[in-house]
Coordinates of C-alpha atoms and ligand atoms in Angstrom, one line a residue:
M1 CA 117.8 8.0 -136.9
S2 CA 114.1 8.9 -137.2
S3 CA 111.7 6.3 -138.4
Q4 CA 110.9 8.4 -141.5
S5 CA 114.5 8.5 -142.7
A6 CA 114.8 4.7 -142.2
R7 CA 112.2 4.2 -144.8
T8 CA 113.0 4.2 -148.6
P9 CA 113.1 7.9 -149.6
I10 CA 110.2 9.3 -151.6
A11 CA 112.7 10.7 -154.1
D12 CA 116.3 11.8 -154.4
I13 CA 116.7 15.6 -154.5
L14 CA 119.7 17.7 -155.4
V15 CA 119.6 21.3 -154.1
I16 CA 122.2 23.7 -155.5
D17 CA 122.2 27.0 -153.7
D18 CA 125.1 29.3 -152.7
T19 CA 123.3 30.4 -149.5
P20 CA 124.0 27.9 -146.7
E21 CA 121.0 29.0 -144.7
N22 CA 118.7 28.3 -147.6
L23 CA 120.3 24.9 -148.1
A24 CA 119.9 24.0 -144.4
L25 CA 116.3 25.1 -144.4
L26 CA 115.3 23.2 -147.6
S27 CA 117.3 20.2 -146.6
Q28 CA 115.6 19.9 -143.2
M29 CA 112.2 20.6 -144.6
L30 CA 112.5 17.9 -147.3
T31 CA 114.2 15.3 -145.1
E32 CA 111.5 15.6 -142.6
R33 CA 109.0 14.8 -145.3
G34 CA 110.8 11.6 -146.3
Y35 CA 113.0 12.9 -149.2
K36 CA 116.7 12.2 -149.6
V37 CA 118.5 15.5 -150.0
R38 CA 121.9 16.2 -151.3
S39 CA 122.9 19.9 -151.1
V40 CA 125.8 21.8 -152.7
T41 CA 126.7 25.4 -152.8
K42 CA 128.4 25.6 -156.2
G43 CA 127.0 25.1 -159.6
S44 CA 130.0 23.1 -160.9
T45 CA 129.9 20.8 -157.9
G46 CA 126.2 20.2 -158.4
L47 CA 126.7 19.4 -162.1
R48 CA 129.4 16.8 -161.2
G49 CA 127.2 15.3 -158.5
A50 CA 124.2 15.1 -160.9
I51 CA 126.2 13.4 -163.6
A52 CA 127.8 10.9 -161.1
A53 CA 124.5 10.0 -159.5
P54 CA 121.5 11.5 -161.3
P55 CA 118.8 12.6 -158.8
N56 CA 115.0 12.5 -159.4
I57 CA 114.7 16.3 -159.3
I58 CA 117.0 19.4 -159.0
L59 CA 116.3 22.6 -157.1
L60 CA 118.6 25.2 -158.6
D61 CA 119.3 28.7 -157.4
V62 CA 119.3 31.2 -160.2
K63 CA 121.8 33.7 -158.8
M64 CA 125.2 32.1 -157.9
P65 CA 128.7 33.3 -158.4
Q66 CA 131.0 31.7 -161.1
M67 CA 128.3 29.7 -162.8
N68 CA 124.7 30.9 -162.5
G69 CA 121.6 28.7 -162.4
Y70 CA 120.8 29.2 -166.2
E71 CA 124.3 28.0 -167.1
V72 CA 124.1 25.0 -164.8
C73 CA 120.7 24.1 -166.3
Q74 CA 122.0 24.4 -169.8
K75 CA 124.9 22.1 -169.0
L76 CA 122.5 19.6 -167.4
K77 CA 120.4 19.5 -170.5
E78 CA 123.4 19.0 -172.7
N79 CA 124.4 15.8 -170.9
E80 CA 122.6 12.6 -171.8
R81 CA 122.7 11.3 -168.1
T82 CA 121.0 14.5 -166.7
R83 CA 119.0 15.7 -169.7
D84 CA 115.7 14.3 -168.4
I85 CA 116.0 15.4 -164.8
P86 CA 113.3 18.1 -164.0
V87 CA 114.9 21.4 -162.8
I88 CA 113.0 23.8 -160.6
F89 CA 114.6 27.2 -160.3
I90 CA 114.8 29.0 -156.9
S91 CA 114.9 32.8 -156.9
A92 CA 115.0 35.3 -154.0
L93 CA 112.2 37.8 -153.7
G94 CA 114.4 40.7 -154.6
D95 CA 116.1 38.9 -157.6
V96 CA 114.8 39.4 -161.1
L97 CA 113.9 36.0 -162.4
D98 CA 114.0 35.8 -166.2
K99 CA 111.1 33.3 -166.5
V100 CA 111.3 33.0 -170.2
K101 CA 115.0 32.3 -170.0
A102 CA 114.4 29.8 -167.2
F103 CA 112.0 27.8 -169.4
Q104 CA 114.2 28.3 -172.5
V105 CA 117.2 26.6 -170.8
G106 CA 115.0 23.7 -169.8
G107 CA 113.6 24.5 -166.4
V108 CA 110.1 23.1 -165.6
D109 CA 109.1 25.4 -162.8
Y110 CA 110.3 28.0 -160.3
I111 CA 109.8 28.8 -156.6
T112 CA 110.6 32.0 -154.8
K113 CA 112.2 32.6 -151.5
P114 CA 111.2 32.8 -148.7
F115 CA 109.8 29.3 -149.2
Q116 CA 106.3 28.2 -148.3
V117 CA 106.7 24.6 -147.3
E118 CA 103.4 23.5 -148.7
E119 CA 104.0 25.2 -152.1
V120 CA 107.5 23.7 -152.4
L121 CA 106.2 20.2 -151.6
A122 CA 103.2 20.6 -154.0
R123 CA 105.5 21.7 -156.9
L124 CA 108.0 18.9 -156.2
Q125 CA 105.2 16.4 -156.0
T126 CA 103.7 17.6 -159.3
H127 CA 106.9 17.4 -161.2
L128 CA 107.9 14.0 -159.7
T129 CA 104.5 12.7 -160.8
I130 CA 104.8 14.1 -164.3
C131 CA 108.3 12.7 -164.5
K132 CA 107.1 9.3 -163.3
L133 CA 104.3 9.3 -165.8
Q134 CA 106.6 10.4 -168.6
N135 CA 109.0 7.5 -167.7
Q136 CA 106.0 5.1 -167.7
L137 CA 104.9 6.4 -171.1
Q138 CA 108.4 6.1 -172.4
A139 CA 108.7 2.5 -171.1
Q140 CA 105.3 1.6 -172.7
N141 CA 106.4 3.3 -175.9
T142 CA 109.6 1.3 -176.0
K143 CA 107.7 -1.9 -175.2
L144 CA 105.2 -1.2 -178.0
Q145 CA 107.9 -0.4 -180.4
Q146 CA 109.6 -3.7 -179.5
E147 CA 106.3 -5.6 -179.9
M148 CA 105.7 -4.0 -183.2
K149 CA 109.2 -4.9 -184.3
E150 CA 108.6 -8.5 -183.2
R151 CA 105.3 -8.6 -184.9
V152 CA 106.7 -7.3 -188.2
A153 CA 109.5 -9.8 -187.9
A154 CA 107.0 -12.6 -187.2
E155 CA 104.9 -11.6 -190.2
E156 CA 107.9 -11.5 -192.4
K157 CA 108.9 -14.9 -191.2
F158 CA 105.4 -16.2 -191.8
A159 CA 105.3 -14.6 -195.3
K160 CA 108.7 -16.2 -196.1
A161 CA 107.6 -19.6 -194.8
V162 CA 104.4 -19.4 -197.0
R163 CA 106.4 -18.2 -200.1
S164 CA 109.0 -20.9 -199.8
C165 CA 106.8 -23.8 -198.7
P166 CA 106.7 -26.6 -201.3
N167 CA 103.1 -27.3 -200.3
P168 CA 100.4 -25.2 -202.0
I169 CA 99.1 -22.6 -199.6
A170 CA 96.2 -20.2 -200.0
I171 CA 94.8 -17.6 -197.6
A172 CA 91.2 -16.5 -198.1
T173 CA 88.8 -14.4 -196.1
L174 CA 86.6 -16.5 -193.9
K175 CA 83.4 -14.6 -194.7
E176 CA 83.4 -14.6 -198.5
G177 CA 86.2 -17.1 -199.3
R178 CA 88.0 -14.3 -201.2
F179 CA 91.7 -15.1 -201.9
V180 CA 94.1 -12.8 -200.1
D181 CA 97.4 -14.5 -200.8
T182 CA 98.7 -17.7 -202.3
N183 CA 102.2 -19.1 -202.8
N184 CA 103.9 -20.2 -206.0
S185 CA 103.2 -23.9 -205.4
F186 CA 99.4 -23.1 -205.3
L187 CA 99.6 -21.2 -208.5
L188 CA 101.6 -24.0 -210.2
M189 CA 99.0 -26.6 -209.0
S190 CA 95.9 -24.6 -209.9
G191 CA 97.2 -23.2 -213.2
Y192 CA 96.1 -19.6 -212.3
T193 CA 98.2 -16.5 -212.1
Q194 CA 98.4 -14.5 -208.9
A195 CA 96.4 -11.7 -210.7
E196 CA 93.6 -14.2 -211.6
I197 CA 93.4 -15.5 -208.1
I198 CA 93.8 -12.5 -205.6
G199 CA 90.5 -10.8 -204.9
N200 CA 88.5 -13.6 -206.5
T201 CA 86.5 -16.1 -204.6
I202 CA 86.6 -19.9 -205.0
A203 CA 83.3 -19.7 -206.8
N204 CA 84.4 -17.2 -209.5
I205 CA 87.6 -18.9 -210.4
H206 CA 85.6 -21.9 -211.5
L207 CA 86.3 -24.3 -208.7
E208 CA 82.5 -24.9 -208.4
S209 CA 82.9 -28.6 -207.7
A210 CA 84.9 -27.8 -204.7
I211 CA 82.6 -25.2 -203.1
T212 CA 80.3 -27.4 -201.1
T213 CA 83.1 -29.5 -199.7
Y214 CA 85.1 -26.4 -199.0
A215 CA 82.2 -24.8 -197.2
D216 CA 81.8 -27.9 -195.1
I217 CA 85.5 -28.0 -194.3
V218 CA 85.4 -24.3 -193.3
Q219 CA 82.4 -24.8 -191.1
R220 CA 84.1 -27.7 -189.4
S221 CA 87.3 -25.6 -188.9
Q222 CA 85.1 -22.9 -187.4
E223 CA 83.7 -25.4 -184.9
K224 CA 87.0 -27.0 -184.0
G225 CA 89.4 -24.2 -184.9
F226 CA 91.1 -26.4 -187.6
V227 CA 90.7 -29.3 -190.0
H228 CA 93.6 -31.5 -190.8
N229 CA 94.3 -33.7 -193.8
Q230 CA 90.8 -33.8 -195.3
E231 CA 90.7 -35.3 -198.8
F232 CA 89.5 -32.6 -201.2
Q233 CA 89.1 -32.5 -205.0
F234 CA 89.1 -29.5 -207.2
S235 CA 89.4 -28.7 -210.9
T236 CA 92.4 -26.6 -212.1
K237 CA 92.2 -23.8 -214.7
Y238 CA 92.7 -26.4 -217.4
G239 CA 90.0 -28.7 -216.1
E240 CA 92.3 -31.3 -214.5
I241 CA 91.0 -32.8 -211.3
K242 CA 93.4 -32.5 -208.5
T243 CA 93.1 -34.5 -205.2
V244 CA 94.7 -32.8 -202.2
L245 CA 94.9 -33.4 -198.5
L246 CA 93.7 -30.1 -197.1
S247 CA 94.4 -28.7 -193.7
V248 CA 92.6 -25.5 -192.7
E249 CA 93.5 -23.3 -189.8
L250 CA 91.7 -20.1 -188.8
I251 CA 94.0 -17.0 -188.7
E252 CA 93.6 -13.3 -188.5
L253 CA 95.3 -11.1 -191.1
A254 CA 95.3 -7.4 -190.5
G255 CA 92.2 -7.8 -188.3
T256 CA 90.3 -9.9 -190.8
P257 CA 89.4 -13.5 -189.9
C258 CA 90.9 -15.7 -192.7
T259 CA 91.4 -19.4 -193.5
L260 CA 94.9 -20.6 -194.0
S261 CA 94.7 -23.6 -196.3
I262 CA 97.7 -25.9 -196.6
M263 CA 97.5 -28.6 -199.3
N264 CA 99.3 -31.7 -200.1
D265 CA 98.9 -32.7 -203.7
I266 CA 98.2 -36.5 -203.7
T267 CA 96.8 -36.7 -207.3
E268 CA 99.8 -38.7 -208.6
H269 CA 99.9 -40.8 -205.5
K270 CA 96.2 -41.6 -205.8
R271 CA 96.6 -42.4 -209.5
L272 CA 99.5 -44.8 -208.8
E273 CA 97.6 -46.4 -205.9
N274 CA 94.5 -47.0 -208.1
E275 CA 96.6 -48.3 -210.9
F276 CA 98.4 -50.6 -208.6
I277 CA 95.2 -51.9 -206.9
S278 CA 93.6 -52.4 -210.3
L279 CA 96.6 -54.1 -211.8
V280 CA 97.0 -56.5 -208.8
S281 CA 93.3 -57.2 -208.8
H282 CA 93.3 -58.0 -212.5
E283 CA 96.3 -60.3 -212.0
L284 CA 94.6 -62.0 -209.1
R285 CA 91.2 -62.6 -210.7
T286 CA 92.2 -65.2 -213.3
P287 CA 94.2 -67.5 -210.9
M288 CA 91.5 -67.2 -208.3
T289 CA 88.7 -68.1 -210.7
S290 CA 90.6 -71.3 -211.6
M291 CA 91.3 -72.0 -207.9
M292 CA 87.6 -71.8 -207.3
G293 CA 86.9 -74.1 -210.2
A294 CA 89.4 -76.6 -208.8
L295 CA 87.9 -76.5 -205.3
D296 CA 84.4 -77.0 -206.8
L297 CA 85.6 -80.0 -208.7
L298 CA 87.1 -81.4 -205.5
G299 CA 83.8 -80.8 -203.7
S300 CA 81.7 -82.4 -206.5
G301 CA 83.1 -85.8 -205.6
Q302 CA 84.1 -86.5 -209.2
L303 CA 87.7 -87.0 -208.1
G304 CA 86.8 -89.3 -205.3
T305 CA 84.9 -89.0 -202.0
L306 CA 86.5 -86.8 -199.3
T307 CA 86.8 -87.7 -195.7
E308 CA 84.8 -85.6 -193.3
Q309 CA 88.0 -83.7 -192.3
G310 CA 88.9 -83.3 -195.9
Q311 CA 85.5 -81.8 -196.6
Q312 CA 86.0 -79.4 -193.6
V313 CA 89.3 -78.2 -195.0
L314 CA 87.8 -77.9 -198.5
N315 CA 85.0 -75.7 -197.0
I316 CA 87.6 -73.4 -195.4
G317 CA 89.3 -73.1 -198.7
I318 CA 86.1 -72.4 -200.6
K319 CA 85.0 -69.8 -198.0
N320 CA 88.2 -67.8 -198.2
T321 CA 88.6 -68.1 -201.9
E322 CA 85.0 -66.7 -202.2
R323 CA 86.0 -63.8 -199.9
L324 CA 89.1 -63.1 -202.0
I325 CA 87.0 -63.1 -205.2
R326 CA 84.5 -60.8 -203.6
L327 CA 87.3 -58.4 -202.6
V328 CA 88.9 -58.4 -206.0
N329 CA 85.5 -57.9 -207.7
D330 CA 84.6 -55.1 -205.3
I331 CA 88.0 -53.4 -206.0
L332 CA 87.5 -53.7 -209.7
D333 CA 83.9 -52.6 -209.5
L334 CA 84.8 -49.4 -207.5
E335 CA 87.8 -48.7 -209.7
R336 CA 85.7 -49.0 -212.9
M337 CA 82.9 -46.9 -211.5
K338 CA 85.4 -44.2 -210.4
S339 CA 87.2 -44.1 -213.7
G340 CA 83.8 -43.9 -215.6
K341 CA 84.3 -47.3 -217.2
I342 CA 80.9 -48.3 -215.7
T343 CA 78.0 -45.8 -216.2
M344 CA 74.7 -46.1 -214.5
Q345 CA 72.1 -47.6 -216.8
Q346 CA 69.2 -45.5 -215.6
I347 CA 65.7 -46.5 -216.4
E348 CA 62.2 -45.8 -214.9
Y349 CA 61.8 -48.4 -212.3
D350 CA 59.3 -49.1 -209.6
I351 CA 61.2 -48.4 -206.4
I352 CA 58.7 -50.4 -204.2
K353 CA 59.3 -53.5 -206.3
L354 CA 63.0 -53.0 -205.8
L355 CA 62.6 -52.7 -202.0
H356 CA 60.7 -56.0 -202.0
H357 CA 63.4 -57.6 -204.1
A358 CA 66.1 -56.4 -201.7
I359 CA 64.2 -58.0 -198.8
E360 CA 63.7 -61.3 -200.6
T361 CA 67.4 -61.4 -201.6
M362 CA 68.6 -60.8 -198.0
Q363 CA 66.0 -63.1 -196.3
P364 CA 68.2 -66.2 -196.3
M365 CA 71.1 -64.3 -194.7
A366 CA 68.7 -62.8 -192.1
E367 CA 67.2 -66.2 -191.3
K368 CA 70.6 -67.7 -190.9
A369 CA 71.5 -64.9 -188.4
R370 CA 68.1 -65.2 -186.8
V371 CA 67.4 -61.5 -187.5
N372 CA 64.0 -60.2 -188.5
L373 CA 63.7 -58.2 -191.7
N374 CA 60.9 -55.6 -191.9
L375 CA 59.8 -53.5 -194.8
E376 CA 57.8 -50.3 -194.0
I377 CA 56.5 -48.3 -196.9
I378 CA 55.4 -45.1 -195.1
D379 CA 53.8 -43.4 -198.2
N380 CA 51.8 -46.2 -199.8
D381 CA 52.2 -44.4 -203.1
F382 CA 54.1 -46.4 -205.7
V383 CA 56.6 -44.3 -207.5
N384 CA 58.8 -44.9 -210.5
L385 CA 62.3 -43.4 -210.2
R386 CA 64.9 -43.0 -212.9
I387 CA 67.6 -45.3 -211.5
D388 CA 69.9 -48.1 -212.3
P389 CA 67.9 -50.8 -210.6
D390 CA 70.8 -53.3 -210.4
R391 CA 73.1 -50.7 -208.7
I392 CA 70.4 -49.5 -206.3
L393 CA 69.6 -53.1 -205.4
Q394 CA 73.4 -53.6 -204.8
T395 CA 73.4 -50.6 -202.5
L396 CA 70.3 -51.8 -200.5
T397 CA 71.5 -55.3 -200.2
N398 CA 74.9 -54.0 -199.0
L399 CA 73.3 -51.9 -196.3
L400 CA 70.9 -54.7 -195.3
S401 CA 73.8 -57.2 -195.2
N402 CA 75.8 -54.9 -192.9
A403 CA 72.7 -54.3 -190.7
I404 CA 72.2 -58.1 -190.4
K405 CA 75.9 -58.7 -189.7
F406 CA 76.0 -56.2 -186.9
S407 CA 72.7 -57.2 -185.3
E408 CA 72.2 -59.7 -182.5
P409 CA 69.8 -62.7 -183.0
N410 CA 66.1 -61.8 -182.6
Q411 CA 66.7 -58.1 -183.3
T412 CA 64.9 -56.5 -186.2
V413 CA 66.3 -54.6 -189.2
Y414 CA 63.9 -52.1 -190.8
L415 CA 63.9 -51.1 -194.5
R416 CA 61.8 -47.9 -194.7
T417 CA 60.8 -45.5 -197.4
N418 CA 58.9 -42.2 -197.5
K419 CA 58.7 -39.2 -199.7
Q420 CA 60.2 -35.9 -198.5
S421 CA 59.6 -32.9 -200.8
D422 CA 62.2 -33.3 -203.5
W423 CA 63.6 -36.6 -202.3
L424 CA 62.6 -40.2 -202.0
H425 CA 64.0 -41.2 -198.6
I426 CA 65.1 -44.8 -197.9
S427 CA 66.5 -45.9 -194.6
V428 CA 68.0 -49.1 -193.2
E429 CA 67.8 -49.2 -189.4
D430 CA 69.3 -51.8 -187.0
S431 CA 69.7 -52.0 -183.3
G432 CA 73.1 -53.5 -183.4
R433 CA 76.4 -52.3 -181.9
G434 CA 76.4 -48.8 -183.5
I435 CA 79.2 -46.8 -184.9
P436 CA 81.4 -44.3 -183.0
S437 CA 80.8 -40.6 -184.0
N438 CA 84.4 -40.2 -185.3
K439 CA 83.9 -43.0 -187.9
L440 CA 80.5 -41.9 -189.2
Q441 CA 82.2 -40.1 -192.2
T442 CA 85.2 -42.3 -192.8
I443 CA 83.4 -45.7 -193.1
F444 CA 82.3 -44.5 -196.5
D445 CA 85.9 -44.4 -197.6
R446 CA 87.7 -47.4 -199.1
F447 CA 88.9 -50.0 -196.6
Q448 CA 87.7 -48.1 -193.6
Q449 CA 86.2 -50.1 -190.8
V450 CA 85.2 -49.4 -187.2
D451 CA 87.3 -52.3 -186.1
A452 CA 90.3 -53.6 -188.1
S453 CA 89.0 -57.2 -187.6
D454 CA 85.5 -56.4 -188.9
S455 CA 86.1 -57.6 -192.5
R456 CA 87.8 -60.8 -191.3
Q457 CA 85.2 -61.6 -188.6
K458 CA 82.1 -60.5 -190.5
G459 CA 83.3 -61.5 -193.9
G460 CA 83.2 -58.1 -195.5
T461 CA 85.7 -56.4 -197.8
G462 CA 85.7 -52.8 -196.4
L463 CA 84.6 -51.6 -199.8
G464 CA 80.8 -51.9 -199.6
L465 CA 80.0 -48.5 -198.4
A466 CA 82.5 -46.8 -200.7
I467 CA 80.7 -48.5 -203.6
C468 CA 77.3 -47.5 -202.2
R469 CA 78.4 -43.9 -201.9
H470 CA 79.6 -43.9 -205.4
I471 CA 76.4 -45.4 -206.8
I472 CA 74.2 -42.9 -204.9
E473 CA 76.3 -39.9 -205.9
Q474 CA 76.0 -41.1 -209.5
H475 CA 72.3 -40.8 -209.0
D476 CA 72.7 -37.2 -207.7
G477 CA 71.6 -38.6 -204.3
K478 CA 73.0 -38.5 -200.8
I479 CA 73.9 -41.2 -198.4
W480 CA 74.8 -40.8 -194.7
V481 CA 74.6 -42.6 -191.4
E482 CA 73.3 -41.7 -187.9
S483 CA 74.2 -43.9 -185.1
I484 CA 74.3 -44.2 -181.3
L485 CA 77.0 -46.4 -180.0
G486 CA 75.5 -49.5 -178.4
Q487 CA 72.0 -48.7 -179.6
G488 CA 72.1 -49.1 -183.4
S489 CA 72.6 -47.4 -186.7
T490 CA 70.4 -45.9 -189.4
F491 CA 71.8 -45.5 -192.9
H492 CA 69.9 -42.9 -195.0
I493 CA 69.6 -42.5 -198.7
N494 CA 68.0 -39.6 -200.5
L495 CA 67.3 -40.0 -204.2
P496 CA 66.1 -37.0 -206.2
L497 CA 62.4 -37.1 -207.2
Q498 CA 62.8 -34.6 -210.1
S499 CA 63.0 -37.2 -212.8
V500 CA 60.3 -39.3 -211.2
N501 CA 57.3 -40.4 -213.1
R502 CA 54.6 -40.3 -210.5
D503 CA 52.2 -42.5 -212.4
R504 CA 50.8 -45.4 -210.5
L505 CA 51.7 -48.8 -212.0
Ligands
LIG601 P1 82.4 -54.3 -195.0 O1 82.4 -55.1 -196.2 O2 83.6 -54.4 -194.1 O3 81.1 -54.4 -194.2 P2 81.5 -51.7 -195.6 O4 82.2 -50.6 -196.4 O5 80.2 -52.1 -196.0 O6 82.6 -52.8 -195.5 O7 81.5 -51.2 -194.1 C1 82.6 -50.6 -193.5 C2 82.6 -50.7 -192.0 O8 81.5 -49.9 -191.5 C3 82.3 -52.1 -191.5 O9 83.4 -52.9 -191.5 C4 81.8 -51.8 -190.1 O10 83.0 -51.6 -189.3 C5 81.1 -50.5 -190.3 N1 79.6 -50.7 -190.4 C6 78.9 -50.7 -191.6 N2 77.6 -50.9 -191.4 C7 77.4 -51.0 -190.0 C8 76.3 -51.2 -189.2 N3 75.1 -51.4 -189.6 N4 76.6 -51.3 -187.8 C9 77.8 -51.2 -187.3 N5 78.9 -51.0 -188.1 C10 78.7 -50.9 -189.4

């Protein structure tokens, strides 16, 4: 066995020719070039052989007794197993080859005897390559069709999931925030019909209050690829304020980048929670006030002198009762502010006087903690702002109290103010332990602390910053914090200057 025939054959070729010399010649020529050759002398035998084991290509003599080449080719093309095998006709020089008929019955080419080796090989090679490319194309086509089928099925599944999901879902274009699709739950919650929503943007379906927060959420989802369970408020068609936990994922719909917003309506949950907190707080306030009275009476000595140990126990009782009263008062304060039961009593007030007042109020606490308090008025230009002085003082003392609480002895807390175009900017800076970046937003929410033990150890309630934020927002201002862990924090407040009377006092 030659080394060539031991290799995997280039292709399997069936030669059908009634002239044995031709068969021998072709067979030898092709075998030497690495092809596997099967040769038969009768058309019917060739047909059976091709059906039983389809070759890669068939060389078919035109002129044969019983069944001629055209007939064989026709039969090959009728059979599913042999239909796609390329057929090259062989004709002798003296024979009349009906080329049109040869192509009509499905032949791809013809060669004439006597054979020129290079020509036969070149033609074979060409048709094998075409055949191979056709097969590849076919495979790719099938794969593509399969992928398209899978894609359509996935899209249908996605659409079904969106439609039947009990959570409100909306899909909007990323660029303009234009609604592309919503589900029924979203329509029910928002009060709008599909026709009113689709094609409109958040801005023009009157969800103005939501635009800034939504833009912020979209920006964050662009940075991270998603945003999960972000509290978000918007007004329905009928003006009802809904609170939802919003999760935003970025998706592509028909080549357009979109946001997929999945909501969890927690309006009722929030209302019940607020109602519960306020109810409990109201119920706690009266007994706690009388407890405090009783402890004060004990401490006054009117009921007899306490031993030193008794006094110590009494002090613990007083300290914790005071903390509970502070907590209940803060809860009620926040709840009343949120429900609009407390409005800001805004008057023209000298902000510099207020800053001095804040420092004086906090001085005893700072001294006790051995922390320095420093007031820096960068623009020495006294301004009157339209504010509720008591509430702004409450905000400043709260920030100063936190700054002192989280500072080490001998560190300095700075209260600064300066004017920045449309804003009066106030900052409270400390060099304490700092706040981790993932808490910079959440600490302004109710009962959110960096460390669960903060309120216990530092005597806070976890409500101070939530109250501050509410007060500042009621003044159309902004409050935020910047911090480097281990190096300190700076709380910033911007109050609008528009309504400011710039007269000097
Ligand atoms: P609290 O009454 O517990 O101080 P706040 O709402 O005022 O409640 O503050 C919430 C939490 O934010 C605090 O418990 C603390 O974890 C963190 N925090 C506030 N101010 C500072 C600060 N200046 N430095 C470090 N952490 C702070």
